[in-house]
Short mmCIF file of C-alpha atoms in Angstrom, two decimals:
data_model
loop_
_atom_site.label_atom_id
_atom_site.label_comp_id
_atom_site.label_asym_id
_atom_site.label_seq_id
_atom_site.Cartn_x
_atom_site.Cartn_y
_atom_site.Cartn_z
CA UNK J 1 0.00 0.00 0.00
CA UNK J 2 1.77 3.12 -1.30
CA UNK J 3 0.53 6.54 1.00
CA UNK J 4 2.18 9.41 -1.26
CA UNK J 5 2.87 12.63 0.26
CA UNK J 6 2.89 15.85 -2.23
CA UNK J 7 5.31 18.11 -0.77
CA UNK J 8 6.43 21.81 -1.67
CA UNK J 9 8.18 24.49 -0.54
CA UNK J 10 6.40 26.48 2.00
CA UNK J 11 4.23 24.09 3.37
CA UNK J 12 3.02 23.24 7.09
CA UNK J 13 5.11 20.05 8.33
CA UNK J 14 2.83 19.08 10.67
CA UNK J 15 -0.37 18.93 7.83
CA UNK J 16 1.75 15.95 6.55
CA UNK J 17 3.45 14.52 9.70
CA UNK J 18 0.57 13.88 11.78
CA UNK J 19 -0.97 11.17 9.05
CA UNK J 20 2.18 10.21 8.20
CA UNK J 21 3.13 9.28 11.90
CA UNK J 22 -0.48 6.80 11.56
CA UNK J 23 -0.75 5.86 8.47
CA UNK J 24 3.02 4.53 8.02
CA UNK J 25 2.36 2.25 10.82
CA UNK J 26 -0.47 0.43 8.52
CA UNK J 27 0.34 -3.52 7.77
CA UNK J 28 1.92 -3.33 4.03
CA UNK J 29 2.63 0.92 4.43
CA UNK J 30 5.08 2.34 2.32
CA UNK J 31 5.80 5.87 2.09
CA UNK J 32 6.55 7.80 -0.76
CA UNK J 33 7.58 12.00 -0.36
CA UNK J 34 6.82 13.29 -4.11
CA UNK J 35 8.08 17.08 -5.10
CA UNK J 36 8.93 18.57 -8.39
CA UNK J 37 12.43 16.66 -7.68
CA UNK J 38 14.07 14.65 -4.83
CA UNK J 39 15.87 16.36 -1.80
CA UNK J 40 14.52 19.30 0.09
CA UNK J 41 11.78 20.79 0.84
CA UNK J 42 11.55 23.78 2.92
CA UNK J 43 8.97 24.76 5.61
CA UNK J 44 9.26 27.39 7.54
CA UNK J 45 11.36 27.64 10.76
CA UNK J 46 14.36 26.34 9.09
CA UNK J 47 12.55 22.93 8.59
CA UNK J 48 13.94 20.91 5.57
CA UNK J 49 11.93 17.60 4.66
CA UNK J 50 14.05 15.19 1.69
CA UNK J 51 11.41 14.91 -1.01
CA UNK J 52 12.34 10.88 -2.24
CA UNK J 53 10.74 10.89 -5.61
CA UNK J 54 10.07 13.48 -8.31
CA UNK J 55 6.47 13.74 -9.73
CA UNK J 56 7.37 11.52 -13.09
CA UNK J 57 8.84 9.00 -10.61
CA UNK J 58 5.51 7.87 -8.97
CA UNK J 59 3.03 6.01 -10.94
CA UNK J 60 0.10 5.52 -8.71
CA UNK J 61 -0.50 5.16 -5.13
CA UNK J 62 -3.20 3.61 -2.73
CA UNK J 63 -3.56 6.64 -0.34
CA UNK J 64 -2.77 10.27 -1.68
CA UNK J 65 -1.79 13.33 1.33
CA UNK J 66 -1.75 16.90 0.09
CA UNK J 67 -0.61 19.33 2.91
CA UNK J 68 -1.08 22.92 3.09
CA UNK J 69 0.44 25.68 4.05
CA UNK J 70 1.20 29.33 2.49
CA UNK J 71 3.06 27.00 -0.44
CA UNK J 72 -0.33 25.93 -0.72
CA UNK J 73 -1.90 29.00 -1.46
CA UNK J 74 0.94 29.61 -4.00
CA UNK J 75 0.32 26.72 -6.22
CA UNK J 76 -2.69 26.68 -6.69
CA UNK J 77 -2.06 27.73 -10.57
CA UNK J 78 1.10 25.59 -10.22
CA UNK J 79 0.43 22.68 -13.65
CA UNK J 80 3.03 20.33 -12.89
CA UNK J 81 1.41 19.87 -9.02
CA UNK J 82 -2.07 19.88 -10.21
CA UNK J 83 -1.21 17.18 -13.08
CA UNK J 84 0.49 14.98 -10.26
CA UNK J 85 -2.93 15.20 -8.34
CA UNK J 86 -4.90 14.19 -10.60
CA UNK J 87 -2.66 11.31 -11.42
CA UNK J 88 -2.42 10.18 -8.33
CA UNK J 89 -6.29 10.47 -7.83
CA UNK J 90 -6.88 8.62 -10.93
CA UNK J 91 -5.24 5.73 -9.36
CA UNK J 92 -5.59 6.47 -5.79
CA UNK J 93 -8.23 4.25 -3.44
CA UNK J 94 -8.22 7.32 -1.15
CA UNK J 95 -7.61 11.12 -1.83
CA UNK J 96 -7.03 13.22 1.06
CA UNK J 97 -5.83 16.87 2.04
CA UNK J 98 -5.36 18.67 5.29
CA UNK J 99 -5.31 22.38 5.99
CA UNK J 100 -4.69 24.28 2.75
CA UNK J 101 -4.33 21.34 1.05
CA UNK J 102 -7.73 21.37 -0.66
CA UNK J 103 -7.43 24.74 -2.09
CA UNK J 104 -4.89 22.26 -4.36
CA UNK J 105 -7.32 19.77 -4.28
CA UNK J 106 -10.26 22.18 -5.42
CA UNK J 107 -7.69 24.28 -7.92
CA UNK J 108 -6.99 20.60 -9.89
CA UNK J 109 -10.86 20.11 -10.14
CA UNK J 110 -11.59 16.92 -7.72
CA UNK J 111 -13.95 19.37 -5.27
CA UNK J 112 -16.65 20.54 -7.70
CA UNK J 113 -19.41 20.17 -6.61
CA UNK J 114 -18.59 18.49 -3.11
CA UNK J 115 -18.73 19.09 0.46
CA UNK J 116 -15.29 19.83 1.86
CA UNK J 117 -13.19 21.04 4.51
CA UNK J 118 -10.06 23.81 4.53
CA UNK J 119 -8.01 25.98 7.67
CA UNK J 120 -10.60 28.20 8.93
CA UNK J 121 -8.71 31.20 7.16
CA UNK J 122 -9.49 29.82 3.38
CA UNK J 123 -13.06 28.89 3.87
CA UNK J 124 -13.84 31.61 0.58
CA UNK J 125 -11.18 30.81 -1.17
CA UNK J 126 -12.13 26.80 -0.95
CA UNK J 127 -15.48 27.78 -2.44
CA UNK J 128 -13.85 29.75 -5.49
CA UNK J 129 -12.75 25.94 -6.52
CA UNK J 130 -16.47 24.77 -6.72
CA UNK J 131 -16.56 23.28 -3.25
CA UNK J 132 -19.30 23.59 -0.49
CA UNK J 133 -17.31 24.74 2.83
CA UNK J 134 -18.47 22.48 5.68
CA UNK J 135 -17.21 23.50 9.08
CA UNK J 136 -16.45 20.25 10.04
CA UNK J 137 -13.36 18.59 11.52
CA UNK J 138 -13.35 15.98 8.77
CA UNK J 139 -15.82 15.87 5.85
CA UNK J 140 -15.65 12.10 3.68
CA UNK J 141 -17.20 12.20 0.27
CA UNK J 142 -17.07 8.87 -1.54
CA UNK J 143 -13.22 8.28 -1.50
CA UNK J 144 -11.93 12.09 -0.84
CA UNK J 145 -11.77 13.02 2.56
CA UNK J 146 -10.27 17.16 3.04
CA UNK J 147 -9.31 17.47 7.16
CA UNK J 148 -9.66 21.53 8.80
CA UNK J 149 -6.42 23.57 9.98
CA UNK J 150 -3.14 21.23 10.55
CA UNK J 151 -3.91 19.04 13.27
CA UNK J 152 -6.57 18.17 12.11
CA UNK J 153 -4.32 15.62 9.83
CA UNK J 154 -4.47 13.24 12.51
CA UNK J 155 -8.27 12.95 13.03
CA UNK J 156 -8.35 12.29 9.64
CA UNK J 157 -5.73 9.85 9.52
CA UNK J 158 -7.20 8.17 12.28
CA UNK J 159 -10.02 7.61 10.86
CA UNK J 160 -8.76 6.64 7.04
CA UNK J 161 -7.06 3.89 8.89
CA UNK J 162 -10.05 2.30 10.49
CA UNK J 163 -11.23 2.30 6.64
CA UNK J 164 -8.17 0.78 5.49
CA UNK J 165 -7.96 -1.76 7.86
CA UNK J 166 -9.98 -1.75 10.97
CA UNK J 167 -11.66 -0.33 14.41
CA UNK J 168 -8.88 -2.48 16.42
CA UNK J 169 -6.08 -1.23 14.04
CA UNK J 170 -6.55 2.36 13.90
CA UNK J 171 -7.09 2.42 17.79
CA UNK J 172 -3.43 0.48 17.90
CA UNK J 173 -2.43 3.63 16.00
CA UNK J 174 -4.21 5.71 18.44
CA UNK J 175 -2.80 4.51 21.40
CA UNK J 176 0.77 3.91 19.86
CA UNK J 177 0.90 8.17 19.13
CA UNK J 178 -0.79 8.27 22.46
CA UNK J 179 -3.60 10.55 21.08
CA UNK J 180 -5.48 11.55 24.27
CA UNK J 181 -5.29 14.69 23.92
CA UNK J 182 -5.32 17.51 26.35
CA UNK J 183 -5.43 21.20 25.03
CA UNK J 184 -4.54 23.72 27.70
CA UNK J 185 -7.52 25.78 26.01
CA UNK J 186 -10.43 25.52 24.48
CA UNK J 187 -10.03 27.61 21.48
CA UNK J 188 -9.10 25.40 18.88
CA UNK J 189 -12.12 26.86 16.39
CA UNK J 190 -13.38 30.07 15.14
CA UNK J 191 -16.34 28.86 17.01
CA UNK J 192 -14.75 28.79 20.33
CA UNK J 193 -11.79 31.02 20.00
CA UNK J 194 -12.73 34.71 21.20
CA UNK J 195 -12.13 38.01 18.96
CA UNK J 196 -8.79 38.80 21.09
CA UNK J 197 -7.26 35.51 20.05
CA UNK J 198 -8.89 35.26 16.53
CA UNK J 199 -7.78 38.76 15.98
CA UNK J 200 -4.19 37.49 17.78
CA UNK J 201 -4.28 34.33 15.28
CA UNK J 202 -4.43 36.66 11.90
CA UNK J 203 -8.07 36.02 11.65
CA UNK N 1 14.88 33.06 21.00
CA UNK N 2 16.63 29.92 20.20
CA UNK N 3 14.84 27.11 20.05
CA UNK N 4 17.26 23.79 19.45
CA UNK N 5 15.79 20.61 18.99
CA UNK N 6 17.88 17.66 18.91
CA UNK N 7 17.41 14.47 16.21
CA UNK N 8 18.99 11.70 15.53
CA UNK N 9 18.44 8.54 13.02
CA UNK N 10 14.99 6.69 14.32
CA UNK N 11 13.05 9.97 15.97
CA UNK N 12 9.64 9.70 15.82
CA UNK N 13 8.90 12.69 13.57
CA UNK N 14 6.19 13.57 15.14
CA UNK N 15 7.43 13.95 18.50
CA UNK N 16 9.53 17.30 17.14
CA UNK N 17 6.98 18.10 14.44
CA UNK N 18 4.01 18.94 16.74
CA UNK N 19 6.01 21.11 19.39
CA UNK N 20 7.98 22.90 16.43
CA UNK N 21 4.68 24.01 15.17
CA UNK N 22 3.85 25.43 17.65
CA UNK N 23 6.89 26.99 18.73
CA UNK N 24 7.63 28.56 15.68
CA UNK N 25 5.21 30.69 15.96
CA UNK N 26 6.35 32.76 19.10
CA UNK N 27 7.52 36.34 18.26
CA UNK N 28 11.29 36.13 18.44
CA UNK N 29 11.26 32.40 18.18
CA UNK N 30 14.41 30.93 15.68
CA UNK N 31 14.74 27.55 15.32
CA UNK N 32 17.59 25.20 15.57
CA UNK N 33 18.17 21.11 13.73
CA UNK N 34 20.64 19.78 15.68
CA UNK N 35 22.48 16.45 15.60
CA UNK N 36 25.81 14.98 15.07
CA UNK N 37 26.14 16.61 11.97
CA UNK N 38 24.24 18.68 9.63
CA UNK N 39 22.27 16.62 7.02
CA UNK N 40 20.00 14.35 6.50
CA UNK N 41 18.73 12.36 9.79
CA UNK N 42 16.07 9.37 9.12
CA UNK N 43 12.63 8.59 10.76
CA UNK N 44 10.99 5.49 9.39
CA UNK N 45 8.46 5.46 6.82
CA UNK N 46 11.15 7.19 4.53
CA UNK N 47 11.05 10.76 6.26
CA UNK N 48 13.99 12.61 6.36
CA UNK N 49 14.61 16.03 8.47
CA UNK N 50 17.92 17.89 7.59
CA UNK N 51 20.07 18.97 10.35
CA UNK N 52 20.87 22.44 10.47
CA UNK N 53 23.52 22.60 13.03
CA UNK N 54 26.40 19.52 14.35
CA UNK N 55 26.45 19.51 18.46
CA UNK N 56 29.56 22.18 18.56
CA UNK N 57 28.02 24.88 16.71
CA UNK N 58 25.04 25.42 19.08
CA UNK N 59 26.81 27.65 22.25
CA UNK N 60 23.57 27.49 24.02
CA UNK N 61 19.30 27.78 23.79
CA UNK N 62 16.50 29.38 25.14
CA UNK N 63 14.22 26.11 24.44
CA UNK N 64 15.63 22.43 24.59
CA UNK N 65 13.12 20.17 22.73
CA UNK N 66 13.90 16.37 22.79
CA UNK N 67 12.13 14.32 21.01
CA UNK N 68 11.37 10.61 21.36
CA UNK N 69 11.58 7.35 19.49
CA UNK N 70 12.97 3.73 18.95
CA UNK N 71 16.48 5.69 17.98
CA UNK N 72 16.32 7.51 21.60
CA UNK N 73 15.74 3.93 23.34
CA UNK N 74 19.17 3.50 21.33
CA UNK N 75 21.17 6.16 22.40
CA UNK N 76 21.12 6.23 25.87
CA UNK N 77 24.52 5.51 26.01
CA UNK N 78 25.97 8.07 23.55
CA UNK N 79 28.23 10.14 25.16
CA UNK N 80 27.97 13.10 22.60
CA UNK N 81 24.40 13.74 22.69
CA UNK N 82 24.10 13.59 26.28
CA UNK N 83 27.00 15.66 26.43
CA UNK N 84 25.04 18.33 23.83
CA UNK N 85 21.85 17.80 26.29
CA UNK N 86 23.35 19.08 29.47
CA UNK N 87 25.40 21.88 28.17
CA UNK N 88 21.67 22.72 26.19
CA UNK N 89 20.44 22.22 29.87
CA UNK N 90 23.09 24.43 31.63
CA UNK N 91 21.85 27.33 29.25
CA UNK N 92 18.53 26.80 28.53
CA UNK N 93 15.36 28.47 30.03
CA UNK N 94 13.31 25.35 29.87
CA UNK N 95 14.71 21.78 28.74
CA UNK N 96 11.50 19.43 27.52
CA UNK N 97 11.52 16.34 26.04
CA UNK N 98 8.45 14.49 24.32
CA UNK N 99 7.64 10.73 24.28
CA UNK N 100 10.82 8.66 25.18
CA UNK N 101 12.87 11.60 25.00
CA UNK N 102 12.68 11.50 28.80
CA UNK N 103 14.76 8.56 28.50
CA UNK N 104 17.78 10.81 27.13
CA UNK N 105 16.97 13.64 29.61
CA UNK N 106 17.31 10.85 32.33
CA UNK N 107 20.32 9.15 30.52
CA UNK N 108 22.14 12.58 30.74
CA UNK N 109 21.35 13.07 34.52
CA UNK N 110 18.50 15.85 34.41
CA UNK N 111 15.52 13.77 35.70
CA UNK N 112 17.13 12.27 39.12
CA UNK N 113 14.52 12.16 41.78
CA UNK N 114 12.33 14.68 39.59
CA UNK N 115 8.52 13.93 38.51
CA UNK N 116 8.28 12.88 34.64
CA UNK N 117 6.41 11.53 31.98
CA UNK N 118 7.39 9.27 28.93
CA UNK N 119 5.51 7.01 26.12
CA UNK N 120 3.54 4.30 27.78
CA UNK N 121 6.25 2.07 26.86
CA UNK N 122 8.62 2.97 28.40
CA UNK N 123 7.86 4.17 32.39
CA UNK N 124 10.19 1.18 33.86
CA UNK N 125 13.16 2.13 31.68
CA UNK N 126 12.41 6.04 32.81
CA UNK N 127 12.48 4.90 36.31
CA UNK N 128 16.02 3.31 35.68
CA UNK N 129 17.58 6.97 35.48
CA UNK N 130 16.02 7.79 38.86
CA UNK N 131 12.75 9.80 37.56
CA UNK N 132 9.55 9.17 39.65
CA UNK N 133 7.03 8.34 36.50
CA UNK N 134 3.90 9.83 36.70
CA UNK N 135 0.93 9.19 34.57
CA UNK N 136 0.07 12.55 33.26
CA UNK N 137 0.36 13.99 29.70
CA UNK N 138 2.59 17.19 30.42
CA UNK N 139 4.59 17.20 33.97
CA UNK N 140 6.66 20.12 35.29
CA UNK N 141 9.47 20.21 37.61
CA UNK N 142 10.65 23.68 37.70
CA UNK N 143 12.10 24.07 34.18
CA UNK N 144 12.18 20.98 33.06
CA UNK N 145 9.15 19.71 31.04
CA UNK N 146 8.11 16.25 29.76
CA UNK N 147 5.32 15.17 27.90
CA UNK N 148 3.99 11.31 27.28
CA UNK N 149 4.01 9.83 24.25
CA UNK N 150 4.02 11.29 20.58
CA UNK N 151 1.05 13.60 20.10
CA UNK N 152 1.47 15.09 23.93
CA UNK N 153 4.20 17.08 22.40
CA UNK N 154 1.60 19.40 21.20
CA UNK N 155 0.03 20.03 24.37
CA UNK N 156 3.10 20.52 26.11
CA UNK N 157 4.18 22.99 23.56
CA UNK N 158 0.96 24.84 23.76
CA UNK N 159 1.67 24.80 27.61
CA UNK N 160 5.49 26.00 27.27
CA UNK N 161 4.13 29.11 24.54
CA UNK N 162 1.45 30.23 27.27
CA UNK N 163 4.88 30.09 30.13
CA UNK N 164 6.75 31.88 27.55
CA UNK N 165 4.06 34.49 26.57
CA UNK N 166 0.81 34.90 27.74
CA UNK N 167 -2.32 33.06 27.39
CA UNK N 168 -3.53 34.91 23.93
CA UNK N 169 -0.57 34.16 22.40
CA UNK N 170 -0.41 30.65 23.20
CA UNK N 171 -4.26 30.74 22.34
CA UNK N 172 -3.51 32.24 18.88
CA UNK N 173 -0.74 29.46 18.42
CA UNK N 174 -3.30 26.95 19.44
CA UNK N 175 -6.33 28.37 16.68
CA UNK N 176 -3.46 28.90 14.11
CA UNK N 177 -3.15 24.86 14.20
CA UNK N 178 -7.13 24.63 14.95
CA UNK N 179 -6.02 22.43 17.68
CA UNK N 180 -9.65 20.96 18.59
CA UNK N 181 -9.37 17.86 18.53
CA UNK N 182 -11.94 14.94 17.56
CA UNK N 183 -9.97 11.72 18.10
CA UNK N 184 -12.25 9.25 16.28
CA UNK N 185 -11.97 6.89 19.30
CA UNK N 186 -11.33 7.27 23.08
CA UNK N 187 -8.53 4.77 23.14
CA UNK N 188 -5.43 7.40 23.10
CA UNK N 189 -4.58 6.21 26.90
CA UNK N 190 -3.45 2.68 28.23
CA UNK N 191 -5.89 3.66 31.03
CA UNK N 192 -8.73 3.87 28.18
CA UNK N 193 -7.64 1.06 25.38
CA UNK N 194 -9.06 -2.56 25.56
CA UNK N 195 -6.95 -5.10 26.12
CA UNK N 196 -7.23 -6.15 22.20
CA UNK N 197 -6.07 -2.69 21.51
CA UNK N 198 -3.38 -2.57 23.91
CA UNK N 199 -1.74 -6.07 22.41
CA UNK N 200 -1.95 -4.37 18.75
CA UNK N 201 -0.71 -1.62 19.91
CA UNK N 202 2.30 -3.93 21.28
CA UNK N 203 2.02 -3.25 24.64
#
């Protein structure tokens, strides 16, 4: 089971760790990091990811990951990107983004149409791609599931695994990332975040 | 404000990922890759994170962030990196570790006879370096800071941006990641995971 990772310059590292951290523990995982070309990929805060395959150098995969990020934002007119997604989603069992991710997903025309989720901060720009913003956590429709803001990656990884494989599985992956989690806040949404910190956030 | 986080061949990428996100966010905040040398330094599942810096060119840090993994279980004897930890330690404003990154805390002598936490895994081994283990997901003992396994990094980060702040900020860091989590199970805990979870999850 191939789980290929689109990665770019500028994007978030956790939107693609968190799944990654579940989903390579899957029986048969392998992971593939695709880019324009191997070697690295920069994220901010001096962050440098080694891409392992160029675009041309991945046929198909089971499980497609597009991150976001502000890299994310910038490519959405990017061809060679957009042609990879579509690809990969012409082969793929499962097509996925988190954060900014489906702005990519939306701009290579797999979102028409569709219910889907974004970072709270793109919600309009989402909907320019044809998309019906949900303001959910995770939204699944038919085999492309788009994840909110970052974190959010592993919710949705979570629960991709329990539809790759099982209940009992993805819980091993639960408890093996020790995913209880325990936010010293509760202001993890637009809806519960107040206008100081929204305003604080960029929002 | 120098943030240094320290990696080595068989982190769990996750473990750095999640606090880094967070972290990177703090006004001031610059971030450092160390390891043995700069370069490439391998997780499993084909991720690579570059070093920035070898040991020797980091003088000191505001933030020590040590992350976890099968490689830390490994390297509890390597003189160089617990060398790196305790001069980190001797200049550092707070010294955390995530998952069984407590291990090389306790293998460089920080955790004697202090309160910590560790992956699930691994409490007996923690206890062999003299730390009391204690089944919480972030513990403090003055400035020293460890969090349980994998995804607590996140939580302890958000904690250590609110000690380094104040609470907006650290509130705006934690909506910036829309850190509201929906785990699609309540398993996340040894204290919560069946038995038939807990034996897939290895434990």
């Amino acid at each position: 089971m191939l789980i290929a990772f689109g990665i770019f310059d500028g994007l978030t590292a956790l939107d693609a760790v968190g799944p990654y951290e579940v989903l390579r523990m899957l029986p048969g995982a392998e992971v593939a990091w695709v880019s324009e070309r191997p070697g690295p990929v920069h994220a901010p805060g001096r962050l440098s990811l080694l891409a392992t395959h160029a675009y041309d150098e991945v046929e198909g995969c089971d499980v497609l990951v597009v991150p976001g990020g502000a890299g994310a934002r910038q490519r959405v007119a990017d061809a060679a990107l957009l042609d990879w997604i579509r690809r990969m989603d012409a082969t793929s069992a499962w097509t996925t983004s988190v954060c900014t991710g489906s702005l990519l997903l939306g701009a290579a025309g797999l979102l028409a149409g569709l219910d889907a989720t974004t970072h709270w901060s793109a919600t309009r720009t989402l909907e320019t791609f044809g998309a019906r913003y949900v303001p959910e956590r995770v939204v699944r429709q038919g085999k492309i599931i788009t994840a909110a803001g970052v974190s959010a990656g592993i919710d949705m990884a979570l629960r991709l695994a329990a539809l790759l494989t099982d209940d009992v599985t993805a819980q091993a992956c639960q408890l093996r990332i020790e995913y209880d989690p325990q936010p010293p806040f509760d202001c993890g949404s637009v809806a519960k975040a107040s206008a100081q910190v929204l305003a604080a956030a960029g929002g």
